Short mmCIF file of C-alpha atoms in Angstrom, two decimals:
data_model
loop_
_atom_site.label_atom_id
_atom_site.label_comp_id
_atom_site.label_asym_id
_atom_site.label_seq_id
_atom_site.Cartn_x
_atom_site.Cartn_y
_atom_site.Cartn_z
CA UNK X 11 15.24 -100.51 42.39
CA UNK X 12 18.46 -99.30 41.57
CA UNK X 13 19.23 -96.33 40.05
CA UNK X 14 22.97 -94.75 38.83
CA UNK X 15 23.07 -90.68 38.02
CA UNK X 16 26.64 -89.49 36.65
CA UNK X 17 27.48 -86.01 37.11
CA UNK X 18 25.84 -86.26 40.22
CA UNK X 19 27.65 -83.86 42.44
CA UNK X 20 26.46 -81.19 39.59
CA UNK X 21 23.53 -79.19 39.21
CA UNK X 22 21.04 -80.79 38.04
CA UNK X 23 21.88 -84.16 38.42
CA UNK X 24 21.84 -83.45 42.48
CA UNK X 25 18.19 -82.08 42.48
CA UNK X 26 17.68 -85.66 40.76
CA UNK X 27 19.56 -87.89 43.31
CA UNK X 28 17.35 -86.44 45.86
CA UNK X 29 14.59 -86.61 43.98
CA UNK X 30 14.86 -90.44 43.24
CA UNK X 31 15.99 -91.12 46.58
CA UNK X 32 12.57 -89.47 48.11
CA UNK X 33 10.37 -91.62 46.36
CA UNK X 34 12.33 -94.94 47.91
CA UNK X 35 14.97 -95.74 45.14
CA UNK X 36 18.45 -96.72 46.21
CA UNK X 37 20.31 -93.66 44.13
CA UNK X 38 23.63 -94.15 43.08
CA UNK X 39 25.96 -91.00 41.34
CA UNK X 40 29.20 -90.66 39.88
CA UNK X 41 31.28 -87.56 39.57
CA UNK X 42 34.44 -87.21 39.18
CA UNK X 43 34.59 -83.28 40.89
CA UNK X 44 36.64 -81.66 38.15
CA UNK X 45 37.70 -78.32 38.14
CA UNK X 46 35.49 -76.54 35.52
CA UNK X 47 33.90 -74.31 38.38
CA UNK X 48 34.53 -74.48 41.92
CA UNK X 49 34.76 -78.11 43.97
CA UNK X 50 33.58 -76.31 46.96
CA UNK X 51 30.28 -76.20 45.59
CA UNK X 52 29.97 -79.77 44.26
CA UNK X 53 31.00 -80.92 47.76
CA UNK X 54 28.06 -78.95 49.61
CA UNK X 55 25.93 -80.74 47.16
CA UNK X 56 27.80 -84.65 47.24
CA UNK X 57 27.27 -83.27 51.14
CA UNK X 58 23.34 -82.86 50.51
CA UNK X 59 23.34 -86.08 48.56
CA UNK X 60 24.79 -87.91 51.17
CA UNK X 61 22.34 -86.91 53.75
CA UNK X 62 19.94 -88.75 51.94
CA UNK X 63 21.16 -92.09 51.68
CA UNK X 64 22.73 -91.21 47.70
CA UNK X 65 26.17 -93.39 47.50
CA UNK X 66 28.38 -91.58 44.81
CA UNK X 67 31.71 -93.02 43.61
CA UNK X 68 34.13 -90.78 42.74
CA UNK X 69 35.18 -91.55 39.75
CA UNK X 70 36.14 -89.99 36.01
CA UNK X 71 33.89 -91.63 33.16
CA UNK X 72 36.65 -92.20 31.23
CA UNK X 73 38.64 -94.34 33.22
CA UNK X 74 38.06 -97.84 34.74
CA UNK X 75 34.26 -98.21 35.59
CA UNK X 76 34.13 -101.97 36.87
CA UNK X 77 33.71 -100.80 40.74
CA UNK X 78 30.80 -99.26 39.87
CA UNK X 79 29.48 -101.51 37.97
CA UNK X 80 29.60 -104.15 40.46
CA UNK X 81 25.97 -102.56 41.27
CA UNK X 82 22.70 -103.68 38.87
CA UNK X 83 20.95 -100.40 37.82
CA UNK X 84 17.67 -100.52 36.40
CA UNK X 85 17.99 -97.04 35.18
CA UNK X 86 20.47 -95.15 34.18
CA UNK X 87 20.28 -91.40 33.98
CA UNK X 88 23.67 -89.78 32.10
CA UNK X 89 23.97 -86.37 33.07
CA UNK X 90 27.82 -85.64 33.41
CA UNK X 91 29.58 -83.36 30.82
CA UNK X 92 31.86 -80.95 29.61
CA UNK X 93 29.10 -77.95 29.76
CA UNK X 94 28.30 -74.94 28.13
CA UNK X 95 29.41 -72.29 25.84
CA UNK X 96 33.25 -71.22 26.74
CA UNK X 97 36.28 -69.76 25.05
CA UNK X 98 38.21 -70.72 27.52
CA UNK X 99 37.13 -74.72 26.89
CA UNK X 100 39.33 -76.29 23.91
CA UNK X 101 37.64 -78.96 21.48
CA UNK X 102 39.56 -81.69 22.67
CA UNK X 103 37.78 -81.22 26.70
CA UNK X 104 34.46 -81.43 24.86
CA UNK X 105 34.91 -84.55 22.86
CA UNK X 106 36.86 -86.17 26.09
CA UNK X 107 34.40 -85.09 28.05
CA UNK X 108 31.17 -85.55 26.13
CA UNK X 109 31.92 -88.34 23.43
CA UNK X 110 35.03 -90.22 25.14
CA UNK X 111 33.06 -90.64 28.14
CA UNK X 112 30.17 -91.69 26.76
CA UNK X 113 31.00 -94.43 24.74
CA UNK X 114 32.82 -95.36 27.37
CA UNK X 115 30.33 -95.41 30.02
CA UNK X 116 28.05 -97.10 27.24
CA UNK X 117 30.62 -99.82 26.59
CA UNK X 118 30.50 -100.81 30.28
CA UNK X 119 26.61 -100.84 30.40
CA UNK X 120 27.01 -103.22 27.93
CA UNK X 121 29.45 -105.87 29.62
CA UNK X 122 28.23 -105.84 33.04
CA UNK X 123 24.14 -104.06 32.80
CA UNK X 124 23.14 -104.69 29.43
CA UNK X 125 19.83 -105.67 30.41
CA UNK X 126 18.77 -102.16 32.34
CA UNK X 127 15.43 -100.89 31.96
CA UNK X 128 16.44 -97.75 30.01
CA UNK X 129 19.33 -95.92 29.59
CA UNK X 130 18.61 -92.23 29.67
CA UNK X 131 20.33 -89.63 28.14
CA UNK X 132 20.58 -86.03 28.66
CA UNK X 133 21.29 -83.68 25.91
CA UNK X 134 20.66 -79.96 24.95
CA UNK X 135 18.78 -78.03 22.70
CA UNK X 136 22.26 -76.52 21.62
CA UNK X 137 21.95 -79.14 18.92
CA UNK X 138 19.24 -77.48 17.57
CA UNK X 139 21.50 -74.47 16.35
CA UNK X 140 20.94 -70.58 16.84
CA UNK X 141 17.34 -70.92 17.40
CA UNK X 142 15.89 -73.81 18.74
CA UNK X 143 12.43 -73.52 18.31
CA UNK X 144 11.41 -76.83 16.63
CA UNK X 145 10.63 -80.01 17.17
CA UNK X 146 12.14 -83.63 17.50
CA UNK X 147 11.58 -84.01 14.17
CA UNK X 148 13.63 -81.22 12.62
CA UNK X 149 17.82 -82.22 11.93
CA UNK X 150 19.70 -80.50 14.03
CA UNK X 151 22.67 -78.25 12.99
CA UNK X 152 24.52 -77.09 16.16
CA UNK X 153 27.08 -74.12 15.87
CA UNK X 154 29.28 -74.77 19.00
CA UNK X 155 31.39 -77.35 20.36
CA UNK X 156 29.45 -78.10 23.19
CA UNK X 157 26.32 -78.60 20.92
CA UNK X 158 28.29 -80.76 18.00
CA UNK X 159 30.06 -83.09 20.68
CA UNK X 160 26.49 -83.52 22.92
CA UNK X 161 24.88 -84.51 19.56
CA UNK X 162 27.68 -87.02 19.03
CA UNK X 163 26.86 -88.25 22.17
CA UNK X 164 23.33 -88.55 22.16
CA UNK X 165 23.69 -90.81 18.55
CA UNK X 166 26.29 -92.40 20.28
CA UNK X 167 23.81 -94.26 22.76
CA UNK X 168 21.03 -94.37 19.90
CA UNK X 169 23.17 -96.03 17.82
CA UNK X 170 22.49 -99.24 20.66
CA UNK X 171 19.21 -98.67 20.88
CA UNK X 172 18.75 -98.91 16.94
CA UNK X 173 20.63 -101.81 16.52
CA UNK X 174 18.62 -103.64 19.45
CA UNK X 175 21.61 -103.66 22.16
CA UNK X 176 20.27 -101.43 24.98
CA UNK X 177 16.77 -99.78 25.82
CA UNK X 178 17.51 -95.93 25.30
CA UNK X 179 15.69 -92.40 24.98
CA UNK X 180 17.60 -88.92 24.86
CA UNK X 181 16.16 -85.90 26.22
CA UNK X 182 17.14 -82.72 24.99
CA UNK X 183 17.17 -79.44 28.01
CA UNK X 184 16.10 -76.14 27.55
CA UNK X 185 18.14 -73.56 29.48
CA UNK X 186 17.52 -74.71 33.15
CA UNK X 187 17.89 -72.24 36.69
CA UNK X 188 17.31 -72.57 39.96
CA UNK X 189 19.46 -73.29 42.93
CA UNK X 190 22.90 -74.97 42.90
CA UNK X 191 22.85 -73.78 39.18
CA UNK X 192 26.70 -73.31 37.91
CA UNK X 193 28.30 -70.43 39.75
CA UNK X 194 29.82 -68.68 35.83
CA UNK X 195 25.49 -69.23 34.64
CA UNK X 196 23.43 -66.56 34.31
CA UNK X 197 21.49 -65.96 37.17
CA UNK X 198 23.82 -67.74 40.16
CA UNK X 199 26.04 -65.12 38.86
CA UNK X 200 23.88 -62.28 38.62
CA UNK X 201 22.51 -62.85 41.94
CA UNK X 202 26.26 -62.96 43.09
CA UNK X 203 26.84 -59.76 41.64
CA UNK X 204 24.19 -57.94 42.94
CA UNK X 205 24.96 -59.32 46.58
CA UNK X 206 28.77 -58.07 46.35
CA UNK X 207 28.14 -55.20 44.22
CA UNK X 208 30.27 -56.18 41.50
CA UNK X 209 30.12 -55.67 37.39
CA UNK X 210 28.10 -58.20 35.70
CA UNK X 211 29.60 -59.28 32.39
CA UNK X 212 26.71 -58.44 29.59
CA UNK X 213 27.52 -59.79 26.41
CA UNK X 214 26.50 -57.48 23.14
CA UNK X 215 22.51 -58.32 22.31
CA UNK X 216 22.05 -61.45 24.81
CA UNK X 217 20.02 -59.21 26.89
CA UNK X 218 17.52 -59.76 23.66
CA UNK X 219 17.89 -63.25 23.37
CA UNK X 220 14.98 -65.27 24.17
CA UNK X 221 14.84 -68.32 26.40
CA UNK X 222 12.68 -70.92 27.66
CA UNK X 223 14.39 -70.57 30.67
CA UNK X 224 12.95 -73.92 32.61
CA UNK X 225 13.14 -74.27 36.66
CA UNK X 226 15.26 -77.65 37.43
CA UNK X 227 11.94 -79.11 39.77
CA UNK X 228 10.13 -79.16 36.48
CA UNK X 229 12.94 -80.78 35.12
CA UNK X 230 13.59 -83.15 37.54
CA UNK X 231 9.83 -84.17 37.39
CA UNK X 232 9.56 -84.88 33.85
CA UNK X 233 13.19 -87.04 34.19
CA UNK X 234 11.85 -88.88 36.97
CA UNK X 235 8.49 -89.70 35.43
CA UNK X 236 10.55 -91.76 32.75
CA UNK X 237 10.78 -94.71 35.30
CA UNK X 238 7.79 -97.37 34.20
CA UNK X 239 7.40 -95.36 30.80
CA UNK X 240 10.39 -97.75 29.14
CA UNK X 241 8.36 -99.24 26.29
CA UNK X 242 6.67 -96.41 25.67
CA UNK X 243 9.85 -93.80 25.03
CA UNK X 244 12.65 -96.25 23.97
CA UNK X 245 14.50 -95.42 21.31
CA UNK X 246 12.96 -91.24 21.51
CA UNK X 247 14.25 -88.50 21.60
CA UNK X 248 12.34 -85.86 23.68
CA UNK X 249 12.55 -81.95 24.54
CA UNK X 250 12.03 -81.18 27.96
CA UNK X 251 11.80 -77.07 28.77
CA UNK X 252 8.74 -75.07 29.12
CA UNK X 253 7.04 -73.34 26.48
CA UNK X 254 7.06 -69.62 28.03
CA UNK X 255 9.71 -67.31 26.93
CA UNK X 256 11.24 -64.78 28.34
CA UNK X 257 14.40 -62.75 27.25
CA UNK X 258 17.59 -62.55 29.41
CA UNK X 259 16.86 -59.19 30.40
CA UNK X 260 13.33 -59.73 31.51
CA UNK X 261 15.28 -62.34 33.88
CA UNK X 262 17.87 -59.70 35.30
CA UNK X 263 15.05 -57.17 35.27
CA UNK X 264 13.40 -59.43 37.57
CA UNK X 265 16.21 -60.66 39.82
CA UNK X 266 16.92 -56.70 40.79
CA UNK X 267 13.04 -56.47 41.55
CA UNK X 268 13.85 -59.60 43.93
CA UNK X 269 16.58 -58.07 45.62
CA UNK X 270 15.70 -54.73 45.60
CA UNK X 271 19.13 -53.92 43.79
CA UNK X 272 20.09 -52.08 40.71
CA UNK X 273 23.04 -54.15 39.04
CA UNK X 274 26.45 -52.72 38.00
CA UNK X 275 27.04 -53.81 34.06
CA UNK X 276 30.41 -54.79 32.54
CA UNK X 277 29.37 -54.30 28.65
CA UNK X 278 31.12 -57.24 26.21
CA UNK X 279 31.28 -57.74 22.88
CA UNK X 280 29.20 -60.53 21.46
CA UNK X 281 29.81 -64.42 22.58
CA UNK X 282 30.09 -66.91 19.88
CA UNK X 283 28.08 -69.38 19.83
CA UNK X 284 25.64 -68.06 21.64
CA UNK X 285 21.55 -69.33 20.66
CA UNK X 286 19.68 -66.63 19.74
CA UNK X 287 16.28 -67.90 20.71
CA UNK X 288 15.08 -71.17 22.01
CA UNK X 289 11.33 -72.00 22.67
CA UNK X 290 11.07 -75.41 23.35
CA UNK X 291 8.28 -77.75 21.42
CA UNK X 292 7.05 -79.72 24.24
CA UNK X 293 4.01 -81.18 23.04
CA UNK X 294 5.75 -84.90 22.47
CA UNK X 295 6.70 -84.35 26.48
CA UNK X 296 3.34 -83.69 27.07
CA UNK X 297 2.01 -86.80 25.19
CA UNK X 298 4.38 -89.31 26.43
CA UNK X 299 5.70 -88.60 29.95
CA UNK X 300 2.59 -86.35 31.03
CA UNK X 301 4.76 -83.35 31.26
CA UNK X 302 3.63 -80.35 32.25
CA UNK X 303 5.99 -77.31 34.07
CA UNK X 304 4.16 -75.54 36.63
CA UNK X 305 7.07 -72.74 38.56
CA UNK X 306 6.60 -69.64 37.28
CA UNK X 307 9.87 -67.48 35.95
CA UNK X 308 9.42 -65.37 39.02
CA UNK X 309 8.63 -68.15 41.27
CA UNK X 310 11.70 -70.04 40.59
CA UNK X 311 13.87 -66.94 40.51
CA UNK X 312 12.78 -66.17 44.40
CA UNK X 313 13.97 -69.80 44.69
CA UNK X 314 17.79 -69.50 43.59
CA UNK X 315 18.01 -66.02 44.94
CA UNK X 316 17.03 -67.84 48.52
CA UNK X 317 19.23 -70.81 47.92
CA UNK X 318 22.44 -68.20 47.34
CA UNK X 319 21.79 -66.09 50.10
CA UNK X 320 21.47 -69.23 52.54
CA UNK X 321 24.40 -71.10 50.96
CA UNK X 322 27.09 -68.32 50.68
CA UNK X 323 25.73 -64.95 52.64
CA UNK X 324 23.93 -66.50 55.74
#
C-alpha cells in the first residue's frame, strides 16, 4: 500500500512517515524545505526518514506535481503549511501556502489518483476562534490568518468530497509537542532557553492560557488508525487532541522541574491572535477511530527535553 505525506520533512508529518513505514507501508513525503525555521532541522529529520525506507520528493506544492504523481497512493495524508501565529508572516504566504497549495495538490489528485482510498486532511482548531472548546458541530469563526486560510483549505477538499469527486475527512489538531517540534514553538524553545541560559519571550497573559497540549505519538496514532476506517469517516470532520488541560505555565513550570533550571523571562506585550483556551471535544475521535491519548503532559515533556539535548547538546 502506498502512502504520500506532504510536509514531510516537518514535525509532525516525520513522526508519521516513520510511523507508516513501521507497520510495512511504502511511505512517500513531499516537502519543499522552505525557510520558515531552520533547514538544518528538516534535513536531520528527511535524514531520519530516509533511514527508514521513506522516499520524499522535494518539491513545492504549488508548482508542477506530475513526478510525483507518477506513484498510486491509496492514502493521502496533507500535512504541509504555512504554520502558526506570526507577525512576521504576511496574508499573502498563508493563502499561497495554505489555499494555493491545496487546491493545487487537490487538482492533481484528481487527474492522475482520483480513485485513492481517502484523502486526509489536517487542519487546526485555530478555526474554532479564541476558545476552542466545542465540537465538530459548532461553525467556526477563526480570528487569525493562519486559522481563516486552514479553514479555506479544509472546505477546499470537502467541497470534492460533497460533490462525490474524492473520498475525504479533515482532522482538526489541538496544540501538539514533543520532539522535532518547531524550533520558534513553545517548549523546543523553552527547553533551548533554559539549556543556553537565554531570555524566554513571555507574551502578556499566555502564561494563563489553557491548552490541550497533545503529545505528537498520540497524534500520530489516531492519524494512522484512519487507514481501513474510509467508509466509516468520509466526508468528517474530526478533532484530534486530548481532553486534559493544562495552562502554558503549568508546562514551563514543569519543563524547569525537568531540567532542574529556573528560566530567564523576556516579558512581551500581548500576541494577536493568540487562542485563549482550547479543550478539545474528542468524543467523535473516540467513537469513530477508537482514539484514545495515553502520554501524560509530563511524560511527553521528558520526551522533547531528551530529544533536544541528544539532537543539539550531545
Amino acid at each position: 500500500m502506498n502512502i504520500l505525506v506532504t510536509g514531510a520533512a516537518g514535525f509532525i508529518a516525520s513522526h508519521l512517515c516513520e510511523d507508516l513505514a513501521s507497520k510495512g507501508f511504502n511511505v512517500y513525503g513531499i516537502d519543499n524545505f522552505n525557510d520558515y525555521y531552520d533547514v538544518k532541522l528538516k534535513r536531520l529529520n528527511a535524514a531520519d526518514l530516509l533511514t527508514k525506507g521513506v522516499k520524499i520528493f522535494e518539491v513545492d506544492l504549488n508548482s508542477d506535481l506530475a513526478e510525483v504523481f507518477k506513484v498510486k497512493y491509496d492514502y493521502i495524508y496533507h500535512l504541509a503549511a504555512q504554520p502558526g501565529i506570526s507577525t512576521t508572516t504576511s496574508l499573502e504566504e498563508y493563502v499561497t501556502n495554505n489555499i494555493y497549495a491545496t487546491q493545487n495538490l487537490l487538482d492533481f489528485v484528481l487527474k492522475y489518483n482520483a480513485d485513492l482510498k481517502m484523502f486526509v486532511n489536517i487542519a487546526t482548531s485555530s478555526v474554532y476562534g479564541l476558545e476552542a472548546t466545542v465540537d465538530e458541530t459548532v461553525p467556526p469563526q477563526p480570528v487569525s490568518f493562519y486559522g481563516a486560510t486552514k479553514l479555506a483549505a479544509e472546505q477546499l477538499a470537502l467541497a470534492l468530497q460533497r460533490t462525490n469527486k474524492l473520498k475525504v475527512c479533515s482532522i482538526r489538531l489541538y496544540s501538539v509537542y514533543g520532539p522535532r517540534e518547531r524550533p520558534e514553538k513553545l517548549y523546543t524553545l523553552l527547553v533551548e532557553n533554559l539549556f543556553n541560559n537565554k531570555p524566554f519571550p513571555l507574551f502578556e497573559g499566555s502564561d494563563k492560557h489553557e491548552r490541550s497540549f497533545t503529545y505528537v505519538g498520540d497524534i500520530v496514532e489516531g492519524l494512522s488508525s484512519i487507514i481501513g476506517k474510509e467508509e466509516l469517516i468520509n466526508g468528517e470532520i474530526i478533532n484530534l487532541g486530548t481532553d486534559e488541560v493544562n495552562t502554558t505555565g503549568q508546562g514551563i513550570e514543569l519543563v524547569q522541574k525537568i531540567m532542574n533550571k529556573q528560566l530567564l523571562i523576556d516579558h512581551k506585550p500581548p500576541r494577536k491572535g493568540d487562542q485563549q483556551r482550547t479543550a478539545a471535544v474528542i468524543d467523535k475521535a473516540r467513537k469513530l477511530l477508537d482514539y484514545s491519548p495515553k502520554t501524560s503532559f509530563e511524560e511527553g515533556l521528558k520526551e522533547q527535553v531528551k530529544w533536544f539535548k541528544e539532537k543539539f547538546i550531545d
